[in-house]
Amino acid sequence: MKDLRESVRQGKFSIREISDKARRIEDVVRLDIGQPDYPTPESVKKAAEEALRSKKIKYTSLWGMKELRKEISRYEGHKLDEVTKENVLVTTGGTGALFSVFSTLCEPGENILFNDPCWTVYSLQSKVSSVEINQTEFFKDGELDKENIKESIGEDTKAIVVNNPENPSGRVYSKKELEEIAEVAKEEGLWIIADEVYDRMLYNAKHVSMGEIAPERSIIINSMSKNFAMTGWRIGWVIAGDEEIIHELGKVNRATTACPNTLAQYAALEALKEEDDYIEEMLEEYKGRRDLMQDYIDELGWSYVEPRGAFYLFPEVNQDSWKFSKKLLEEEKVAVVPGEPSGENSSEKIRLCFGSADKEDIKKGMERIQRFL
Amino acid sequence: MKDLRESVRQGKFSIREISDKARRIEDVVRLDIGQPDYPTPESVKKAAEEALRSKKIKYTSLWGMKELRKEISRYEGHKLDEVTKENVLVTTGGTGALFSVFSTLCEPGENILFNDPCWTVYSLQSKVSSVEINQTEFFKDGELDKENIKESIGEDTKAIVVNNPENPSGRVYSKKELEEIAEVAKEEGLWIIADEVYDRMLYNAKHVSMGEIAPERSIIINSMSKNFAMTGWRIGWVIAGDEEIIHELGKVNRATTACPNTLAQYAALEALKEEDDYIEEMLEEYKGRRDLMQDYIDELGWSYVEPRGAFYLFPEVNQDSWKFSKKLLEEEKVAVVPGEPSGENSSEKIRLCFGSADKEDIKKGMERIQRFL
């Protein structure tokens, strides 16, 4: 038979090597899993049950249910000058949102600029949508390196991704940093893909949306997965000021999924309406975990960006991240994510996640790491 | 800002023009909607409720839950020489399955061969995955036209789609027809994409899977949407003899959706286990509708392929299908789907669907069509 698509062949499940091994080890401490263990809001389950009994779970509009698009436009209303349901596309998770955007903005072979470090799945998504990955360090010695970003932009660069709060670093971008990136994007005529799926997971930090800075060129991604601990429900969305973009992105939605899961759309609608105390309580739990993990890392003397958002720490371990991670798993049964797939300049860092590890796990895991060193 | 991807721009929501209008017309008869109105099995709802209460709705493996892959391998076991869970990829509906396959088999610019007529969404999926559409009439005067199929295959043709039962025609392919297509595919080194999402919706017909004929080159698509009236749940799958293909297709799954909705995976698992009487009862209802619609069409004297599967009739109306459909909607408030988007040689046909129209609707709609003519 003839060959498969080369770019798909090249795509990597970069971090499964660790998780596959970890799953088989007894008494392992998992600091690699990038999903929240916090329970989904009770209101979500109730809404799903009610929809199961009272609604027909049929196809919805390919842009998502009207009521949900409307509710999202209210929820995200502060991010753009004006958000109506026409500015909203509901997708199969933030992943579906990102894939739609990548596939719509670039011709095959054109590129998108990412920070080093960045979320490892961007790379696979780029491959599958025939987009080239262009990666550089947005920051140098803790400061935004505007010149470096500018130099990395070529004729074939269509967009820049700003993941804020950032996976794997936990970085929360300041208003000034966002403004500087927006300036470059404006000068170069780029779209800004603002991946804001952790925008409620903040520790003593304020989130500024890229939409508030550059509404005319921001395509904003968000999701229920992290903020509402609804990973398995697969509901995310795109908002953009330009309704035409939303129309075009809908084609990718239609082509890849028909529409997002209908039951999950009903559940998301309820979650967005009744979110008040839920997030606050969740953050209190995560902040405790973060502080604990950070104390251990400070003791180890590793350098890192203080995570003011998301649920990751991304310290420098000063040795090859793959060797470190594999050896740590073998010798001390602690699973962490090697930094190398996040970028060339991240190959001596590791990602530690406190999303699925409670304080007991963190204590155990970090003490093993101390011993390992 | 720089331009959007041209192939996405070119993608069309071909039949929304009719449905958008129809939705706003009072007392309209909808013979255009391509989804079942039959209720989802009660066991599915119960399984979903139970999962809501007892399971965490988290990410599953990107290939789908082990238990579900295993159950699908049992359910589809007759279609290939051997089916284990390693031969199964669970996807976000049949749509997700098809998109994964299109994106994995072809380099951008290469083509897939489709019958004329074919399902209109194939065209959009091709555009979004940068695949060219190659279309020809597989049948001439009711006979499979092997020579014509062969002549339509070029160097850049990677695969041939066999949609059996077929949307929009309702055609069920005979074993001999499948064998002839398989022969051509073998001679030309093509994959066969066997879209079998209506494989249980049969009227006095037997379904032969392409996998039984050409197991080495068949990539089989199926879904819960039609056979189990679970459209809004978005669960489908791919099975293929070659585990390597399943591995590669998983990358597209990961890139487009992360994984299928977890709650829906639990529900599908139950549906596949407890399906016995459900499908039989459903088919009895649909068969009644089909017979009724067919009687009316015979009276009109329109020619068509007898639908022995799915829930469509695709008669020749001997005039431009768009003009016919628009005028019929305006004058007699009956919504049907114009044939033109299904293929160049289908531009004087229309698709009538009895999936969402009960006997009362069919009677009303067909009498209006009689009057219209």
XYZ file of C-alpha atoms in Angstrom, chain A residues 1-13 16 34-37 40 42 44-46 48-49 52-53 55-59 61-63 92-93 95-97 99 102-108 110 119 121 124-125 128-131 153-158 188-191 216-217 225-226 229-234 244-245 247-264 356, chain B residues 1-13 16 34-37 40 42 44-46 48-49 52-53 55-59 61-63 92-93 95-97 99 102-108 110 119 121 124-125 128-131 153-158 188-191 216-217 225-226 229-234 244-245 247-264 356:
196
model
C 0.000 0.000 0.000
C 1.096 3.554 -0.534
C 2.767 5.517 2.265
C 1.038 7.393 5.050
C 1.280 11.172 5.392
C 4.820 12.047 6.380
C 3.911 14.867 8.756
C 1.604 12.551 10.720
C 4.343 9.932 10.820
C 6.674 12.532 12.308
C 4.227 13.499 15.039
C 5.262 12.298 18.469
C 3.448 11.304 21.639
C 3.832 8.806 26.888
C -1.377 17.134 33.583
C -4.983 17.028 34.690
C -6.854 18.148 37.787
C -7.937 15.562 40.345
C -16.189 18.229 38.853
C -21.949 18.806 41.516
C -22.508 19.801 36.309
C -23.494 16.234 37.092
C -27.026 17.319 37.964
C -26.140 16.246 32.777
C -28.634 13.977 34.535
C -30.340 12.909 29.931
C -33.941 12.697 31.081
C -33.539 16.469 26.265
C -32.811 14.621 23.083
C -29.083 14.159 22.737
C -28.923 14.968 19.046
C -26.530 16.881 16.821
C -25.334 23.360 15.424
C -21.745 22.858 14.332
C -20.883 26.102 16.135
C -14.353 19.483 21.431
C -12.127 20.759 24.220
C -7.596 20.811 21.847
C -10.344 21.005 19.222
C -10.263 24.781 19.430
C -6.635 22.452 15.968
C -4.027 26.102 13.405
C -5.745 24.549 10.362
C -7.549 27.728 9.423
C -4.820 30.347 9.815
C -1.952 28.716 7.948
C -1.454 27.287 4.505
C 0.356 23.944 4.660
C 3.536 28.069 6.863
C 2.923 22.650 25.693
C 0.899 18.815 22.092
C 1.703 17.235 17.282
C -1.172 19.543 16.359
C -1.269 16.999 11.823
C -2.478 20.314 10.414
C 0.587 20.560 8.124
C 1.829 23.664 9.919
C 9.230 35.927 12.565
C 9.590 35.159 8.894
C 7.491 35.780 5.819
C 5.742 32.457 6.342
C 4.902 33.144 9.981
C 1.176 33.574 10.351
C 4.349 41.928 11.493
C 0.656 41.519 10.693
C 0.325 38.349 12.761
C -2.660 36.746 14.423
C -8.543 42.997 16.540
C -6.012 40.164 16.128
C -11.222 21.087 31.293
C -8.930 22.786 33.750
C -12.141 20.045 36.262
C -14.110 18.708 33.284
C -11.347 17.095 31.233
C -13.336 14.054 30.067
C -16.296 16.154 28.947
C -14.404 17.708 26.040
C -16.018 35.666 9.685
C -13.189 33.811 11.420
C -17.602 31.001 10.509
C -14.477 29.559 8.895
C -13.322 27.783 12.054
C -16.731 26.124 12.135
C -15.789 24.265 8.976
C -12.940 22.558 10.792
C -15.304 21.717 13.652
C -17.740 20.199 11.170
C -15.041 18.272 9.361
C -13.365 16.855 12.460
C -16.253 16.209 14.877
C -19.674 17.252 13.416
C -20.342 19.086 16.705
C -19.250 18.910 20.345
C -20.930 16.279 22.556
C -24.452 17.539 23.259
C -24.809 16.288 26.834
C -21.517 17.953 27.715
C -3.284 15.322 40.342
C -3.948 40.319 8.842
C -2.697 37.628 6.572
C -5.131 35.402 4.664
C -6.821 32.294 5.948
C -6.118 28.858 4.476
C -7.565 28.736 0.994
C -8.783 25.153 1.155
C -10.781 25.907 4.312
C -12.204 29.011 2.640
C -13.347 26.829 -0.253
C -15.123 24.349 2.029
C -18.880 24.578 1.838
C -21.746 23.895 4.213
C -27.443 24.496 5.275
C -30.233 13.279 8.096
C -30.536 11.985 11.622
C -32.740 9.399 13.339
C -35.624 10.580 15.491
C -31.752 6.327 22.150
C -32.860 3.279 27.623
C -27.578 3.984 27.244
C -29.121 6.633 29.455
C -28.883 4.364 32.486
C -24.523 7.321 31.462
C -26.286 8.057 34.743
C -21.905 10.076 36.193
C -22.293 8.853 39.762
C -16.802 7.197 37.586
C -14.481 10.139 37.179
C -15.091 11.736 33.809
C -11.428 12.281 32.979
C -9.311 12.001 29.846
C -6.426 6.984 26.403
C -6.305 8.822 23.081
C -7.253 5.532 21.401
C -15.465 11.551 18.101
C -18.194 10.097 15.890
C -16.902 12.139 11.375
C -13.822 12.063 13.589
C -12.963 8.624 12.279
C -11.149 12.904 9.277
C -8.270 11.225 5.334
C -5.509 13.156 7.114
C -3.345 10.098 7.643
C -3.564 8.398 4.251
C -2.874 11.303 1.904
C -0.176 13.878 1.543
C -1.650 17.342 0.982
C -3.210 13.795 -3.130
C -22.227 12.194 1.351
C -19.506 16.256 4.132
C -15.623 19.517 3.378
C -13.498 16.939 5.182
C -9.949 20.715 5.629
C -7.450 17.867 5.487
C -5.899 19.277 2.288
C -6.952 16.251 0.281
C -7.537 6.436 -10.458
C -4.396 8.471 -10.939
C -0.909 8.348 -9.521
C -1.958 10.660 -6.717
C -4.977 8.571 -5.764
C -4.412 6.998 -2.373
C -3.803 0.015 -8.036
C -2.371 -0.376 -4.515
C -5.141 1.673 -2.922
C -6.524 1.709 0.588
C -5.482 -6.277 4.236
C -6.436 -2.884 2.754
C -24.904 7.711 15.702
C -27.199 5.996 13.249
C -29.650 6.707 17.460
C -26.818 8.344 19.415
C -25.943 11.267 17.160
C -25.286 13.823 19.920
C -23.021 11.465 21.858
C -20.266 11.567 19.252
C 0.442 0.496 12.929
C -2.308 2.379 11.083
C -1.302 3.952 16.070
C -0.865 6.678 13.440
C -4.578 7.539 13.309
C -4.392 8.033 17.073
C -2.153 11.034 16.464
C -4.940 12.762 14.563
C -7.357 11.886 17.383
C -4.955 13.393 19.905
C -4.370 16.509 17.814
C -8.029 17.207 17.063
C -9.858 16.151 20.249
C -7.474 14.741 22.932
C -9.890 11.796 23.298
C -13.577 11.045 22.760
C -16.028 12.180 25.452
C -15.592 9.816 28.389
C -19.211 9.645 29.540
C -20.261 8.784 26.003
C -36.671 12.113 11.228
